Coordinates of C-alpha atoms and ligand atoms in Angstrom, one line a residue:
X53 CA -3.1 20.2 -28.2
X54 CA -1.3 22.0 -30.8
X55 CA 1.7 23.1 -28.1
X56 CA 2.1 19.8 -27.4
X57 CA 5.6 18.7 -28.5
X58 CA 4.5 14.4 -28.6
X59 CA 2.2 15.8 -31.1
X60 CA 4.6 17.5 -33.5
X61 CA 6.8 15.7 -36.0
X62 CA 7.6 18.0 -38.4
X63 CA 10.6 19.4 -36.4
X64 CA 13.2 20.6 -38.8
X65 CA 15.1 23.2 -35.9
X66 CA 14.3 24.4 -32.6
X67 CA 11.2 26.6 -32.2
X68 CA 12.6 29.8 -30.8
X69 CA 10.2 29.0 -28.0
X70 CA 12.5 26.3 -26.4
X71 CA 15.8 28.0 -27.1
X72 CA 17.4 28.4 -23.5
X73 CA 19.3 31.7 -22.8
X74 CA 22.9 31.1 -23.5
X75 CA 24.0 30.3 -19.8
X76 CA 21.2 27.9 -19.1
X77 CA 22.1 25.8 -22.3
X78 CA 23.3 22.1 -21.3
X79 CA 27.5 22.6 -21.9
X80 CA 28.2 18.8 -21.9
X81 CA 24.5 17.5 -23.1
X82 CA 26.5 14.5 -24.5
X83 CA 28.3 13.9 -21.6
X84 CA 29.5 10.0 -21.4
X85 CA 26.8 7.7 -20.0
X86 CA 29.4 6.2 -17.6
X87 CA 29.1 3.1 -15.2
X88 CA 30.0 5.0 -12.6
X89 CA 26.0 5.4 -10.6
X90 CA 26.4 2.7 -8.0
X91 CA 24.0 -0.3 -8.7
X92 CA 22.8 -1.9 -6.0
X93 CA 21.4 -5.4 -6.1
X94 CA 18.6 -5.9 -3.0
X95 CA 17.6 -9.5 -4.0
X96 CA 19.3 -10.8 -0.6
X97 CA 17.5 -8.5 2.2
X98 CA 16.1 -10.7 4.1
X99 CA 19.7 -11.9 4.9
X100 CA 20.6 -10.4 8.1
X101 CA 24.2 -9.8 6.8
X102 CA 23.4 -9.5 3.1
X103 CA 20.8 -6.4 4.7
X104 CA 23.8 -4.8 6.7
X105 CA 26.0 -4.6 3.4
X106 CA 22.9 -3.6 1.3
X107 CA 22.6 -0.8 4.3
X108 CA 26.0 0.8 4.1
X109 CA 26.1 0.1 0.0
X110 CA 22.8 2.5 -0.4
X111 CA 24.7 5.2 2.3
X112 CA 27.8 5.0 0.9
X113 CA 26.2 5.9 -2.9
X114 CA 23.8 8.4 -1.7
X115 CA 26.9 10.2 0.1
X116 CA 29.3 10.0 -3.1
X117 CA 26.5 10.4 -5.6
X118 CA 23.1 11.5 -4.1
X119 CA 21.7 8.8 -6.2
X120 CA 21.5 5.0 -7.2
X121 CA 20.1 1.9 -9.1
X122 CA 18.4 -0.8 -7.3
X123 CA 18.1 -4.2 -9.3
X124 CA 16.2 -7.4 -8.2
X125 CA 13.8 -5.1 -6.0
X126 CA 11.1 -7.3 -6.3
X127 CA 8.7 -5.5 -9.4
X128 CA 8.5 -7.7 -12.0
X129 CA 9.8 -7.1 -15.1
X130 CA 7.0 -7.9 -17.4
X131 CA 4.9 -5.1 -15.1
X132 CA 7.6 -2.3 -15.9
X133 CA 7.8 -3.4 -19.7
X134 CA 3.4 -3.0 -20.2
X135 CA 3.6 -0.5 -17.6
X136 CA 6.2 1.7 -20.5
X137 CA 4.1 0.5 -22.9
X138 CA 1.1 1.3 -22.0
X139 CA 2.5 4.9 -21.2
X140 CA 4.2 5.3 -24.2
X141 CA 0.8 4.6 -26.1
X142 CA -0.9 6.8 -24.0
X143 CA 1.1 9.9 -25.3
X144 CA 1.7 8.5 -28.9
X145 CA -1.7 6.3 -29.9
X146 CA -4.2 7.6 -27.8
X147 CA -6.2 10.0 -30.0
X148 CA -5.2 13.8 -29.0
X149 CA -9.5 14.7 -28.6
X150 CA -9.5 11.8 -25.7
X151 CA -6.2 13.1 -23.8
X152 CA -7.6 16.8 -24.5
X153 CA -9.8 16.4 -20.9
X154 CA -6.1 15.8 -19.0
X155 CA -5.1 19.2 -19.9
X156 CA -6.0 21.7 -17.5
X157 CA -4.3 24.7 -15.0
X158 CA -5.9 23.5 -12.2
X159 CA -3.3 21.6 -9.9
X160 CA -6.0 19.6 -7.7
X161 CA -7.1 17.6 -10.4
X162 CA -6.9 14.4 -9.9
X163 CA -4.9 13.6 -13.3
X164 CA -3.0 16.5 -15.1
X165 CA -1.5 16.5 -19.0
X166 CA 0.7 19.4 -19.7
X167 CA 3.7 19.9 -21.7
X168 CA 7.0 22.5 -21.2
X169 CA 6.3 24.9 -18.4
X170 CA 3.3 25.3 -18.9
X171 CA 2.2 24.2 -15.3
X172 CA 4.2 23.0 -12.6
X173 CA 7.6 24.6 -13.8
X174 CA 6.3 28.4 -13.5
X175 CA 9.5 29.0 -11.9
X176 CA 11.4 30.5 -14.6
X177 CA 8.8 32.3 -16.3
X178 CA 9.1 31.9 -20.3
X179 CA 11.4 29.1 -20.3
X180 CA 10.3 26.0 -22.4
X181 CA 11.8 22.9 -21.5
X182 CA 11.9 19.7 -24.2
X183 CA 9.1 17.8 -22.8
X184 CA 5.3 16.7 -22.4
X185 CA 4.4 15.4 -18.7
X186 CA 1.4 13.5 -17.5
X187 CA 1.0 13.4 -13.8
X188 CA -1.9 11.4 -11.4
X189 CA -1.9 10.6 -7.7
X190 CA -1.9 6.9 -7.4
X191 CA -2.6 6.4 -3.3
X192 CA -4.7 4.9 -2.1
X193 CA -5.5 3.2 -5.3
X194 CA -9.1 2.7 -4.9
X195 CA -9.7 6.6 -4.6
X196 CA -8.2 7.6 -7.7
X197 CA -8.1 4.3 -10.3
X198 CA -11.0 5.6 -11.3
X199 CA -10.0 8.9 -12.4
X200 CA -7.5 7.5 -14.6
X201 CA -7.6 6.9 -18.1
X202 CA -9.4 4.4 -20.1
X203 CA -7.6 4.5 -23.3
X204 CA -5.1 3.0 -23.7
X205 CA -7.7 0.2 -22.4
X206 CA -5.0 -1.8 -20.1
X207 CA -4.5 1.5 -18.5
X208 CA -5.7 0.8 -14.7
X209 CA -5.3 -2.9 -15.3
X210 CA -1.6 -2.7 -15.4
X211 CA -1.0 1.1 -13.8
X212 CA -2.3 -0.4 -10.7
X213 CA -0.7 -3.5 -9.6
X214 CA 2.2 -1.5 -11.3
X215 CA 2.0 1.4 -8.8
X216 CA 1.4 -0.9 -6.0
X217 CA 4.0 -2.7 -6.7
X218 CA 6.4 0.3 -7.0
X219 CA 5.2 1.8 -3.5
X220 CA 6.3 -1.6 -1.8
X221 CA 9.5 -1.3 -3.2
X222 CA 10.1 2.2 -2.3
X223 CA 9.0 1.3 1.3
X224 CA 11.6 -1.0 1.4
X225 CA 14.2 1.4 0.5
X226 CA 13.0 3.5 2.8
X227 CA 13.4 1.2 5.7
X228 CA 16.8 0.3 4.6
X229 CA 17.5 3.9 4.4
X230 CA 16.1 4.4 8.5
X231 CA 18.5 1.9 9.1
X232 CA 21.3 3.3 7.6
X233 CA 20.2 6.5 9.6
X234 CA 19.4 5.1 12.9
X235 CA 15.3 5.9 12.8
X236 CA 13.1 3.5 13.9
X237 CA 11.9 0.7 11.7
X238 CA 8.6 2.3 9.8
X239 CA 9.6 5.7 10.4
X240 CA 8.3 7.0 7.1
X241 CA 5.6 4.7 6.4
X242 CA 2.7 7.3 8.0
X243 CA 2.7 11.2 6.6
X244 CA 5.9 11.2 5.1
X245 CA 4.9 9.0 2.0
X246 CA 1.0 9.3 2.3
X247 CA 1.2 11.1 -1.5
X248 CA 2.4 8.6 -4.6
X249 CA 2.4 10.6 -7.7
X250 CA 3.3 8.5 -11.1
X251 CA 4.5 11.5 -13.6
X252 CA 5.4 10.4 -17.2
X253 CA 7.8 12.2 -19.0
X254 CA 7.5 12.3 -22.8
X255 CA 10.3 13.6 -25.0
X256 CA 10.0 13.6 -28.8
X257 CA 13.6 14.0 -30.8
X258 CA 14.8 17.1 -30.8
X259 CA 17.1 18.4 -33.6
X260 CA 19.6 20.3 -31.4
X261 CA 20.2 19.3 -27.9
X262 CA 22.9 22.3 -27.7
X263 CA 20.0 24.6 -27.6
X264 CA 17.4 23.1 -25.1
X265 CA 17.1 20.4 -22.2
X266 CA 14.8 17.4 -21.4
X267 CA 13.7 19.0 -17.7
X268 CA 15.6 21.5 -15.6
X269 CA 18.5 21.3 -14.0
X270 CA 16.8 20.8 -10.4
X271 CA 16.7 18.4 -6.8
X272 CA 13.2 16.8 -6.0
X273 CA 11.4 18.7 -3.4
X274 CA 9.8 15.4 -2.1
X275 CA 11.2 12.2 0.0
X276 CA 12.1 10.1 -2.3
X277 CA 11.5 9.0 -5.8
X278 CA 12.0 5.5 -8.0
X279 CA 12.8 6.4 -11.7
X280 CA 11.8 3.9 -14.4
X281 CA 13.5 5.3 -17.5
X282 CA 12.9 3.8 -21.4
X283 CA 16.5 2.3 -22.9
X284 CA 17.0 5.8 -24.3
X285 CA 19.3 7.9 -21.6
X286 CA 19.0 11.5 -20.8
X287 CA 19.0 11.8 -17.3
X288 CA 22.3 13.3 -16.3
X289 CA 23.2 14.0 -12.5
X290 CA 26.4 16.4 -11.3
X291 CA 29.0 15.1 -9.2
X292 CA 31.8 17.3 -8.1
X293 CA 30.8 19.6 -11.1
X294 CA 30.4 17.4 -13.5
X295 CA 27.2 16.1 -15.7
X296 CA 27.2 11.9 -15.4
X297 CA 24.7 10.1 -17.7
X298 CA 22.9 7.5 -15.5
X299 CA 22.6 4.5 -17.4
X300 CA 19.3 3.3 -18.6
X301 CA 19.6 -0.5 -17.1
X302 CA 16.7 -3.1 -18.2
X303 CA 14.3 -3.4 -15.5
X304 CA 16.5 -1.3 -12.9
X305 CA 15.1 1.4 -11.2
X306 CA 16.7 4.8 -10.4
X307 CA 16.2 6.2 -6.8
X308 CA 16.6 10.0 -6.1
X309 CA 16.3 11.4 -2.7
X310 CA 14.5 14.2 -2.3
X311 CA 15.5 17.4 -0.3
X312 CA 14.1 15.7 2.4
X313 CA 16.8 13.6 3.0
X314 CA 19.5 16.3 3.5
X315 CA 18.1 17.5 7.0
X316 CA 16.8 14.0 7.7
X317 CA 20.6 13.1 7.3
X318 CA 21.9 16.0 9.6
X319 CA 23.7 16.9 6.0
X320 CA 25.3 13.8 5.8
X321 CA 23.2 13.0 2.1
X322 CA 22.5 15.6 -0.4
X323 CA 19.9 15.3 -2.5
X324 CA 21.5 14.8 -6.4
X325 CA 21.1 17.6 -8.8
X326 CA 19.4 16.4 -12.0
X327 CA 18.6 16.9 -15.6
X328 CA 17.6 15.7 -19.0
X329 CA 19.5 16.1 -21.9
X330 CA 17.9 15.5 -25.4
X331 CA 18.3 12.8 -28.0
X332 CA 18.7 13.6 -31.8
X333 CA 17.0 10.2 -33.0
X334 CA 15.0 8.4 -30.2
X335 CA 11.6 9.3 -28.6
X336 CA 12.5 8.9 -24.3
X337 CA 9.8 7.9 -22.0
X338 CA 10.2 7.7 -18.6
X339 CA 7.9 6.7 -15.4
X340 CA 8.7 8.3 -11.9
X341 CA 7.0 7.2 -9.0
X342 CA 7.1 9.9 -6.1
X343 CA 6.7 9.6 -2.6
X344 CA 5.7 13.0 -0.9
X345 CA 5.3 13.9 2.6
X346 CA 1.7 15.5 3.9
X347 CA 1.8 19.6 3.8
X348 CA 1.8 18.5 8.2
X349 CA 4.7 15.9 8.0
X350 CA 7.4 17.1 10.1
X351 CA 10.9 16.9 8.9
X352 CA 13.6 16.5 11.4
X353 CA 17.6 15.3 11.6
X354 CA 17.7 11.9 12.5
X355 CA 17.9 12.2 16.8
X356 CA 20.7 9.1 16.3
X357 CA 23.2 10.8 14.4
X358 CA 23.5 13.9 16.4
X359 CA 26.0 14.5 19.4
X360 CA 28.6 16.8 20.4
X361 CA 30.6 16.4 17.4
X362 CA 28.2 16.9 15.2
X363 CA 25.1 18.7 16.4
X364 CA 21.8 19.0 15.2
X365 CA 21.8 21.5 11.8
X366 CA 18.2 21.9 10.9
X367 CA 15.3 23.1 12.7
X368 CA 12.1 20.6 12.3
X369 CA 10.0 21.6 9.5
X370 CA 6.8 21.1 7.8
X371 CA 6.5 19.9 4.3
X372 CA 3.8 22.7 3.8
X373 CA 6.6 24.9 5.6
X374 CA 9.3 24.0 3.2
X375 CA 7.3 24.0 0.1
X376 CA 6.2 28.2 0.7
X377 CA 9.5 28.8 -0.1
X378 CA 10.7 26.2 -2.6
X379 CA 8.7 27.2 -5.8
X380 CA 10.5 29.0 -7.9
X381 CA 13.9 27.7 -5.9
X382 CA 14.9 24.1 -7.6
X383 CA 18.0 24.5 -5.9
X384 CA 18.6 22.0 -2.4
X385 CA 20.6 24.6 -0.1
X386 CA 18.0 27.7 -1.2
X387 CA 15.2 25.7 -0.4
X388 CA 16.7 24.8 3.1
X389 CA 18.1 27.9 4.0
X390 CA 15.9 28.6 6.7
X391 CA 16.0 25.9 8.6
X392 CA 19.6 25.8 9.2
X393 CA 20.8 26.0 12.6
X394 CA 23.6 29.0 12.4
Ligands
AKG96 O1 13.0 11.8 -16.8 C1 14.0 11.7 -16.1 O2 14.9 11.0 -16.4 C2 14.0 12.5 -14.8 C3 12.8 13.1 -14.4 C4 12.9 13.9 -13.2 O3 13.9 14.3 -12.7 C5 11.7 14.3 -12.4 O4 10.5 14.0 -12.9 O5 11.8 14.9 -11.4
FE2_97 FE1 13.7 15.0 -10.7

């Protein structure tokens, strides 16, 4: 446990360890947490012309921005606040002995506690990033509830209606989404979003956040992902070349398409580019709730938006396909580069 950052807090400077090389230091790291991330409310769905405005709202941000925040979706609030509480105890009560039987290399296990780059981010090999991460699969529930922790005790008691309540949500979105794309009603609701991962990312202060970052800059390799941060910000995303803070709202959630979406889209979304900055003062905590297609899931440009004038860019891939060649990528257009149509 001792290379654990939530369990150090003695932290007078930045361990050598997690000093980035100059040019992958944050320039900006306090860049302005603006207003500027569309915020989308989705109370009135079932309104047929409430939906159609909600529909061209969520295309319209994920065109300019890549990303969004979805309020009045339905989860309720007192869920998401245990939920962060229950997952902030977990890395800062829970005794270190108990969460020592989470730490492991191997990536099939059904709940994984690892900190920096130690797993997971092997991309950039001896690069430490500012940040412990605990990861479980959470679909279907009944086959992994059980494998979660017990301590804190309310663990499964609230991580479960709490992840089941998150997958509805994202399902939702996901619809609204095909129908801003012309897919069929249900269109992702079999292999594309059979995996829901919840990974928890733990940040303790850090005393320089000119030297290090939160989490790499990076896109998700996965469909689509609903971000439940603490009221400490950090994330940033880049938009025309510049790093935006995305507000931390109460009870919001963030929603960050993956890489998916860019063929999906015939290139008409791209996925946002994202990182996390560190905080001087405040421990951050945040919750993201992943959707992630089956290695077999075929991805494929929407068939309605292609014609003469804009044909079809992307071959059909699989997800097992495009994840061979995305680790150790993190970058959208790398990732994708074989499947384009020249
Ligand atoms: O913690 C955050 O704000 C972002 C986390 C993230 O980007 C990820 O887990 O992929
Ligand atoms: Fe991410």
């Amino acid at each position: 446990m001792e290379v654990f950052l939530s369990t150090r807090s003695d932290l007078k400077s930045v361990p050598d360890c997690y000093v980035l090389p100059p040019d992958k230091r944050p320039k900006q790291h306090d860049a302005p947490v603006g207003q500027a991330i569309p915020v989308i409310d989705i109370q009135n769905i079932v309104d047929p012309d409430d939906r159609a405005e909600i529909v061209q709202q969520i295309v319209k941000a994920c065109q300019e921005f890549g990303l969004f925040q979805v309020v009045n979706h339905g989860v309720p609030g007192k869920l998401m606040d245990d939920a962060m509480s229950v997952l902030i105890d977990f890395f800062t009560k829970t005794p270190a002995e108990y969460k020592a039987q989470f730490i492991t290399d191997a990536r099939d296990k059904s709940c994984v506690l690892y900190t920096s780059n130690l797993i997971y981010d092997d991309h950039e090999e001896g690069i430490r990033y500012w940040r412990d991460c605990f990861i479980h699969h959470c679909y279907p529930l009944e086959d992994h509830i059980k494998n979660w922790p017990e301590d804190p005790p309310k663990y499964q008691e609230v991580i479960g209606p709490y992840s089941v309540g998150v997958r509805k949500f994202l399902m939702t979105i996901l619809d609204l989404l095909c129908e801003g794309l012309g897919l069929e009603p249900g269109y992702f609701a079999g292999d594309h979003s059979k995996t829901q991962l919840l990974s928890v990312n733990h940040h303790i202060p850090c005393p320089d956040p000119s030297l290090t970052l939160g989490h790499a800059e990076h896109s998700d390799p996965n469909l689509i992902a609903a971000l439940h941060q603490c009221d400490v910000p950090g994330l940033q995303t880049c938009k025309d070349g510049q790093w935006i803070g995305v507000q931390p709202i109460p009870h919001a959630f963030v929603i960050i398409p993956g890489v998916q979406f860019k063929p999906i889209s015939n290139g008409m979304f791209s996925s946002p580019r994202h990182r996390v900055v560190a905080n001087t003062k405040k421990h951050r905590t945040t919750l993201g709730s992943f959707l992630v297609p089956t290695d077999d899931s075929l991805t494929e440009p929407s068939k309605a938006l292609i014609n003469e004038s804009n044909p079809q860019r992307y071959k059909p891939f699989t997800m097992g396909e495009f994840m061979a060649g995305w680790r150790g990528r993190l970058e959208e257009d790398v990732g994708l580069q074989r499947f384009v149509i020249e």
